[in-house]
Tab-separated table of C-alpha atoms in Angstrom:
chain	number	residue	atom	x	y	z
B	1	ASN	CA	121.861	115.688	110.212
B	2	ALA	CA	118.566	117.016	109.063
B	3	ALA	CA	116.304	115.359	106.442
B	4	TYR	CA	114.052	117.155	104.089
B	5	VAL	CA	111.529	115.459	101.361
B	6	PHE	CA	109.998	117.550	98.915
B	7	VAL	CA	106.575	116.123	97.806
B	8	ASP	CA	103.864	117.874	97.260
B	9	LYS	CA	101.787	118.997	99.944
B	10	THR	CA	98.434	116.340	99.509
B	11	THR	CA	100.861	113.821	99.560
B	12	ALA	CA	102.654	115.720	102.210
B	13	ASN	CA	99.322	116.123	104.760
B	14	ALA	CA	98.632	112.482	104.891
B	15	LEU	CA	101.985	111.350	105.620
B	16	CYS	CA	102.389	114.332	108.648
B	17	LYS	CA	98.764	111.982	109.434
B	18	GLU	CA	100.321	108.786	109.511
B	19	ILE	CA	103.729	109.257	110.942
B	20	SER	CA	104.316	110.963	114.165
B	21	GLY	CA	107.155	113.550	114.410
B	22	LEU	CA	106.792	114.995	110.873
B	23	LYS	CA	105.901	118.523	110.056
B	24	ILE	CA	105.097	120.887	106.201
B	25	ILE	CA	107.203	123.735	105.545
B	26	ASP	CA	104.309	125.609	103.910
B	27	ILE	CA	106.794	127.950	101.534
B	28	ALA	CA	105.601	126.212	97.705
B	29	LEU	CA	108.425	125.374	95.360
B	30	SER	CA	106.405	125.108	93.067
B	31	SER	CA	103.237	124.329	91.775
B	32	GLU	CA	101.435	121.989	88.823
B	33	ASN	CA	98.168	122.160	87.614
B	34	TYR	CA	96.441	118.477	87.479
B	35	GLY	CA	94.300	117.255	84.775
B	36	ILE	CA	91.963	114.602	83.505
B	37	GLY	CA	93.619	112.910	80.050
B	38	ILE	CA	91.121	113.104	77.550
B	39	ASP	CA	91.154	110.736	73.987
B	40	LYS	CA	92.213	113.844	71.145
B	41	ASN	CA	89.284	112.189	69.089
B	42	GLN	CA	86.389	112.758	71.414
B	43	ALA	CA	86.559	116.238	71.448
B	44	ASP	CA	82.918	116.537	72.597
B	45	LEU	CA	84.070	114.478	75.762
B	46	LYS	CA	86.532	117.072	76.448
B	47	THR	CA	83.282	119.657	76.052
B	48	LYS	CA	81.573	118.388	78.783
B	49	ILE	CA	83.800	117.077	81.714
B	50	ASP	CA	84.950	120.700	81.306
B	51	GLN	CA	81.559	122.010	81.960
B	52	ILE	CA	80.982	118.810	84.667
B	53	LEU	CA	84.020	120.129	86.573
B	54	VAL	CA	82.846	123.877	86.360
B	55	ASP	CA	78.609	122.501	87.137
B	56	LYS	CA	80.214	120.692	89.876
B	57	ALA	CA	82.941	122.522	91.880
B	58	ASP	CA	81.320	122.841	95.042
B	59	GLU	CA	80.720	119.002	95.159
B	60	ILE	CA	84.130	118.553	93.759
B	61	ASN	CA	85.678	120.631	95.895
B	62	ALA	CA	84.373	119.040	98.459
B	63	ILE	CA	85.599	116.034	98.041
B	64	LYS	CA	88.731	117.323	97.798
B	65	GLU	CA	88.619	118.669	101.096
B	66	LYS	CA	87.631	115.167	103.386
B	67	TYR	CA	90.437	113.863	101.343
B	68	MET	CA	92.901	116.106	102.321
B	69	ASN	CA	91.386	116.813	106.153
B	70	GLY	CA	91.875	112.827	106.449
B	71	ASP	CA	87.666	112.589	106.930
B	72	GLU	CA	87.766	108.460	106.481
B	73	ALA	CA	84.044	108.266	107.945
B	74	SER	CA	82.872	110.126	103.966
B	75	TYR	CA	84.757	107.810	101.612
B	76	VAL	CA	83.343	107.252	99.348
B	77	GLY	CA	83.933	103.696	97.374
B	78	VAL	CA	83.844	103.004	93.663
B	79	THR	CA	83.464	100.195	92.061
B	80	SER	CA	83.869	99.297	88.469
B	81	ALA	CA	81.624	97.873	86.364
B	82	THR	CA	83.343	95.247	83.571
B	83	LYS	CA	84.694	96.676	80.464
B	84	ASP	CA	82.527	95.420	77.414
B	85	VAL	CA	83.099	96.603	73.896
B	86	SER	CA	80.085	95.870	73.097
B	87	LYS	CA	79.044	98.498	75.330
B	88	ALA	CA	81.438	101.159	74.787
B	89	ALA	CA	79.215	103.873	74.362
B	90	GLN	CA	77.282	103.253	78.036
B	91	GLN	CA	80.940	103.066	79.361
B	92	LEU	CA	83.640	105.705	80.726
B	93	VAL	CA	86.864	103.696	80.943
B	94	VAL	CA	89.116	105.588	83.156
B	95	ALA	CA	92.918	104.366	83.402
B	96	THR	CA	95.141	105.157	86.540
B	97	ASN	CA	97.446	103.596	88.762
B	98	ALA	CA	95.982	102.947	92.543
B	99	GLU	CA	98.537	103.300	94.091
B	100	PHE	CA	98.506	107.179	95.115
B	101	ALA	CA	96.539	108.266	98.173
B	102	PRO	CA	95.076	109.955	98.415
B	103	TRP	CA	94.004	110.103	95.189
B	104	GLU	CA	93.465	107.248	93.593
B	105	TYR	CA	94.214	103.738	96.213
B	106	LYS	CA	92.289	100.120	95.814
B	107	GLU	CA	91.224	98.221	98.655
B	108	GLY	CA	89.201	95.082	98.559
B	109	THR	CA	87.345	94.823	94.823
B	110	GLN	CA	86.748	98.708	95.519
B	111	TYR	CA	88.533	102.115	94.572
B	112	TYR	CA	88.704	105.206	96.595
B	113	GLY	CA	90.644	108.605	96.678
B	114	ILE	CA	89.643	112.039	95.327
B	115	ASP	CA	90.447	110.819	91.472
B	116	MET	CA	88.450	108.189	91.922
B	117	GLU	CA	85.106	110.165	93.390
B	118	ILE	CA	85.517	112.836	90.753
B	119	ALA	CA	86.017	110.143	87.964
B	120	ALA	CA	82.872	108.241	90.031
B	121	LEU	CA	80.776	111.528	89.313
B	122	ILE	CA	81.847	112.956	85.961
B	123	ALA	CA	80.311	109.078	84.722
B	124	SER	CA	77.016	109.525	86.449
B	125	GLU	CA	76.029	113.922	85.076
B	126	LEU	CA	77.362	111.806	81.375
B	127	GLY	CA	74.994	108.504	82.397
B	128	LEU	CA	77.925	106.558	81.984
B	129	GLU	CA	78.881	103.154	83.564
B	130	LEU	CA	82.219	103.960	84.839
B	131	VAL	CA	84.912	101.642	84.129
B	132	ILE	CA	88.526	101.884	86.433
B	133	ASP	CA	91.524	100.037	83.739
B	134	ASP	CA	93.846	99.952	86.755
B	135	MET	CA	97.435	99.734	85.258
B	136	ASP	CA	101.322	101.099	86.077
B	137	PHE	CA	101.334	104.420	85.989
B	138	ASP	CA	103.761	104.878	83.370
B	139	MET	CA	101.314	103.168	81.296
B	140	VAL	CA	98.270	105.449	81.780
B	141	VAL	CA	98.632	108.331	79.826
B	142	GLY	CA	99.296	106.311	77.009
B	143	ALA	CA	96.135	103.934	77.338
B	144	VAL	CA	94.256	107.017	76.353
B	145	GLY	CA	92.683	106.371	72.570
B	146	LYS	CA	93.760	102.910	73.039
B	147	GLN	CA	91.707	99.679	73.672
B	148	GLY	CA	88.933	101.649	74.263
B	149	VAL	CA	90.114	103.698	77.351
B	150	ASP	CA	88.703	107.398	76.678
B	151	ILE	CA	89.834	109.412	80.073
B	152	ALA	CA	93.674	108.926	82.012
B	153	MET	CA	93.227	110.255	86.197
B	154	SER	CA	95.882	109.526	88.356
B	155	GLY	CA	97.156	112.549	89.736
B	156	ILE	CA	98.382	113.741	86.391
B	157	THR	CA	100.329	116.841	86.161
B	158	ILE	CA	99.446	119.164	82.351
B	159	THR	CA	102.726	119.243	80.575
B	160	ALA	CA	103.354	120.283	77.107
B	161	GLU	CA	104.638	116.752	76.268
B	162	ARG	CA	101.597	115.400	77.862
B	163	LEU	CA	99.787	117.385	75.480
B	164	GLY	CA	101.277	116.653	72.059
B	165	VAL	CA	99.589	112.626	72.950
B	166	ILE	CA	96.491	113.608	74.484
B	167	ASN	CA	94.167	115.911	75.251
B	168	PHE	CA	93.552	117.579	78.529
B	169	SER	CA	90.644	119.122	80.879
B	170	GLU	CA	90.633	122.440	82.273
B	171	PRO	CA	92.455	122.255	85.364
B	172	TYR	CA	90.738	120.511	88.837
B	173	PHE	CA	94.121	121.268	91.095
B	174	THR	CA	96.950	123.229	91.758
B	175	GLU	CA	98.870	121.235	93.549
B	176	SER	CA	102.505	123.102	95.920
B	177	ILE	CA	105.706	120.896	96.208
B	178	VAL	CA	106.706	121.888	99.859
B	179	VAL	CA	109.437	120.316	102.532
B	180	VAL	CA	108.755	118.103	104.684
B	181	CYS	CA	110.821	117.567	107.586
B	182	ARG	CA	110.966	116.985	110.946
B	183	ALA	CA	109.193	118.417	114.265
B	184	ASP	CA	111.672	118.909	116.207
B	185	ASP	CA	113.577	120.650	113.024
B	186	THR	CA	113.845	124.281	113.870
B	187	SER	CA	116.466	125.585	110.930
B	188	LEU	CA	113.655	125.905	108.156
B	189	ASP	CA	111.390	128.216	111.135
B	190	SER	CA	112.477	131.461	110.210
B	191	CYS	CA	111.967	131.454	106.036
B	192	GLY	CA	109.029	133.449	104.799
B	193	THR	CA	110.046	132.934	100.869
B	194	VAL	CA	111.498	130.252	98.445
B	195	ILE	CA	114.631	131.972	98.547
B	196	ASP	CA	115.031	131.743	102.159
B	197	LEU	CA	114.397	128.009	101.998
B	198	LEU	CA	116.891	127.532	99.249
B	199	THR	CA	119.751	129.706	101.512
B	200	VAL	CA	119.416	127.875	104.338
B	201	LEU	CA	119.390	123.651	101.913
B	202	CYS	CA	121.671	124.658	99.947
B	203	VAL	CA	124.301	127.008	100.743
B	204	PRO	CA	126.492	125.364	103.411
B	205	SER	CA	127.000	126.526	106.750
B	206	GLU	CA	130.765	128.099	108.155
B	207	GLU	CA	131.926	125.967	111.084
């Protein structure tokens, strides 16, 4: 009765840290690029954000690494300002769904996670006040460009369908999909390729 979960590697790492008796089979079944969704009517904002991703690559990588390594002492809480339409030019409004640790989550009144710290860095570089607009994930992409929302950051995969609605920054993270199983399950240990994995997982064993 082996059980396997297919999940992104970042989440897999977090699960294995929180739940004992699990392990990751470190073979990428597929990969996807995460990007920052940007209002199509703000081409200049996309240009600026893309440049920040280049200029601040080391800082952004450090943010990603500390969350992936579970270095909780280094996590920085991000406080959202109050959205004020009269100050739209002075605010960067970010749509997110703060229920996707370690990318974004909320404790009390503060936001934590990879995306939230990167959003704070971008706002600082732009000289803008950061506003975090927390909503259901299904609404995040569609909110961009509406009601003052400038960008979306919520572990969003770049897809052709979404590119029809919003612009995307250059990818800031490439995520792999991996298998998580019980630590005592050795049936996948000898696998070295995706074909090996699929052979074990999908081909019925002979009794």
